[in-house]
PDB file of C-alpha atoms in Angstrom:
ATOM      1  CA  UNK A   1     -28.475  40.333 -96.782  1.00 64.00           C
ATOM      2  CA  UNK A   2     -28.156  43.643 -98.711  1.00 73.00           C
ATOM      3  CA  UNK A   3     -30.016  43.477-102.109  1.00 76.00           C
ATOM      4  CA  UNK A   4     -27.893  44.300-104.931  1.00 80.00           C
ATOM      5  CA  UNK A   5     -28.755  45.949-108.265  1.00 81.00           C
ATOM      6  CA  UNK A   6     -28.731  44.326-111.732  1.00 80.00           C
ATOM      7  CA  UNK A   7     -27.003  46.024-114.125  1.00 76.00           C
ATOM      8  CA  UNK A   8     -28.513  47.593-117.237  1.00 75.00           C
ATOM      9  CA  UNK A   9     -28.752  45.133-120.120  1.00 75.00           C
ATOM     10  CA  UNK A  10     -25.852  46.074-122.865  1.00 76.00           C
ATOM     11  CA  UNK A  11     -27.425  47.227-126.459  1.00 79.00           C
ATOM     12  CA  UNK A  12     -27.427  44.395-128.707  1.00 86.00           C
ATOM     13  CA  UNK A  13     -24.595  43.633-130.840  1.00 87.00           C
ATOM     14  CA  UNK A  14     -24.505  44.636-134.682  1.00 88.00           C
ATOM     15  CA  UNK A  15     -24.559  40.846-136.573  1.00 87.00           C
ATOM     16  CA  UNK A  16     -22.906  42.400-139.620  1.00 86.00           C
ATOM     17  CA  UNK A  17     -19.072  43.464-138.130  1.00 89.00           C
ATOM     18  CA  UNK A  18     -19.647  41.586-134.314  1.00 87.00           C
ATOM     19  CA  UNK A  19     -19.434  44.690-132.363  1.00 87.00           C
ATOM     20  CA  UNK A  20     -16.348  45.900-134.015  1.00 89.00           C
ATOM     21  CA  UNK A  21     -17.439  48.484-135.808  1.00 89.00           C
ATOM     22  CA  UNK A  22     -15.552  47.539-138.919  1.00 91.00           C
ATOM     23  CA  UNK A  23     -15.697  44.596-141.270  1.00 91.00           C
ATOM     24  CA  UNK A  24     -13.114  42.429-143.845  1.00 91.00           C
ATOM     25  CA  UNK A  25     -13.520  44.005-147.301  1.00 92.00           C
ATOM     26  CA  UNK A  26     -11.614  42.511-149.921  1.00 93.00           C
ATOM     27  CA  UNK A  27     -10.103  45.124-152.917  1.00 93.00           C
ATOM     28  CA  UNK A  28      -9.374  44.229-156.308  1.00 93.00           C
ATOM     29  CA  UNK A  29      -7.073  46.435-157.672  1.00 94.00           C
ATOM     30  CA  UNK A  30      -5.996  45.833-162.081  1.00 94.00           C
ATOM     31  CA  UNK A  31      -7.265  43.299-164.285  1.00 93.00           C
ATOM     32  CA  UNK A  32      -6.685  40.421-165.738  1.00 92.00           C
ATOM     33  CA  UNK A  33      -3.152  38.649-164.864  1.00 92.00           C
ATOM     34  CA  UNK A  34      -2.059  42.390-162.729  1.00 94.00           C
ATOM     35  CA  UNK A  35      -5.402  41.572-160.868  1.00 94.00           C
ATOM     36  CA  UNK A  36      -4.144  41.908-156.899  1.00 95.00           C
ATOM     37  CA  UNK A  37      -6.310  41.493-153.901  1.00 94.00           C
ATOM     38  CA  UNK A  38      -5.875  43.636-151.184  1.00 94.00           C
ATOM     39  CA  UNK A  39      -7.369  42.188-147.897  1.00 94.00           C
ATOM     40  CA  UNK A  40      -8.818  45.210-145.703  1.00 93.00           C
ATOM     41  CA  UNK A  41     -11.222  46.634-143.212  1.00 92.00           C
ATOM     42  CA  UNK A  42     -13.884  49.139-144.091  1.00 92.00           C
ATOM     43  CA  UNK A  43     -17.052  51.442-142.059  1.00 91.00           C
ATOM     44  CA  UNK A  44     -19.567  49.193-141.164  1.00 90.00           C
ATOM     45  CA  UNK A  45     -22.777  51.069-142.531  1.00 88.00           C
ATOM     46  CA  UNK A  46     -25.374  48.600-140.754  1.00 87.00           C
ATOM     47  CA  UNK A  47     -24.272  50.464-137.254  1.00 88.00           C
ATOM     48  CA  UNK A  48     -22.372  53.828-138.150  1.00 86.00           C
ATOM     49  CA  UNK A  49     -19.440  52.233-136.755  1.00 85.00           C
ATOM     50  CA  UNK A  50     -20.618  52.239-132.995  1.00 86.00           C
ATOM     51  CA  UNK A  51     -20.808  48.328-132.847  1.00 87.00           C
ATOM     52  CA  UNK A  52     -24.136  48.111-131.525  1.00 86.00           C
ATOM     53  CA  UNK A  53     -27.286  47.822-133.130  1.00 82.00           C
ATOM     54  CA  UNK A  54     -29.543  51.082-133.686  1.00 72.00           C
ATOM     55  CA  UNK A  55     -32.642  51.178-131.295  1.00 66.00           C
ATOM     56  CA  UNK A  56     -35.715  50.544-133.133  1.00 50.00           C
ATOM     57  CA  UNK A  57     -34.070  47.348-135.168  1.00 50.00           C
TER      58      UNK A  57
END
């Protein structure tokens, strides 16, 4: 029987935005009773965006 190769392990997965590369950010735009809440997605710093985790963490 032929021996088959293992493939590479995958880079670990940033725990901060799940290997999306983005995470929920929640805006509050006005104050007071004109206080609204946007519900958005923003950069996730803790892996420039790439979804993985940067070697050396």
């Amino acid at each position: 029987m032929p021996r088959t190769k293992k493939a590479p392990p995958s880079r670990p997965v940033c725990p901060t935005c799940a290997g999306e590369g983005q995470t929920e950010a929640l805006l509050i735009v006005g104050r007071g009773k004109n206080a609204t809440h946007l519900d958005t997605w923003a950069f996730c710093f803790d892996c420039d965006g790439t979804g993985h985790t940067p070697e050396g963490r």
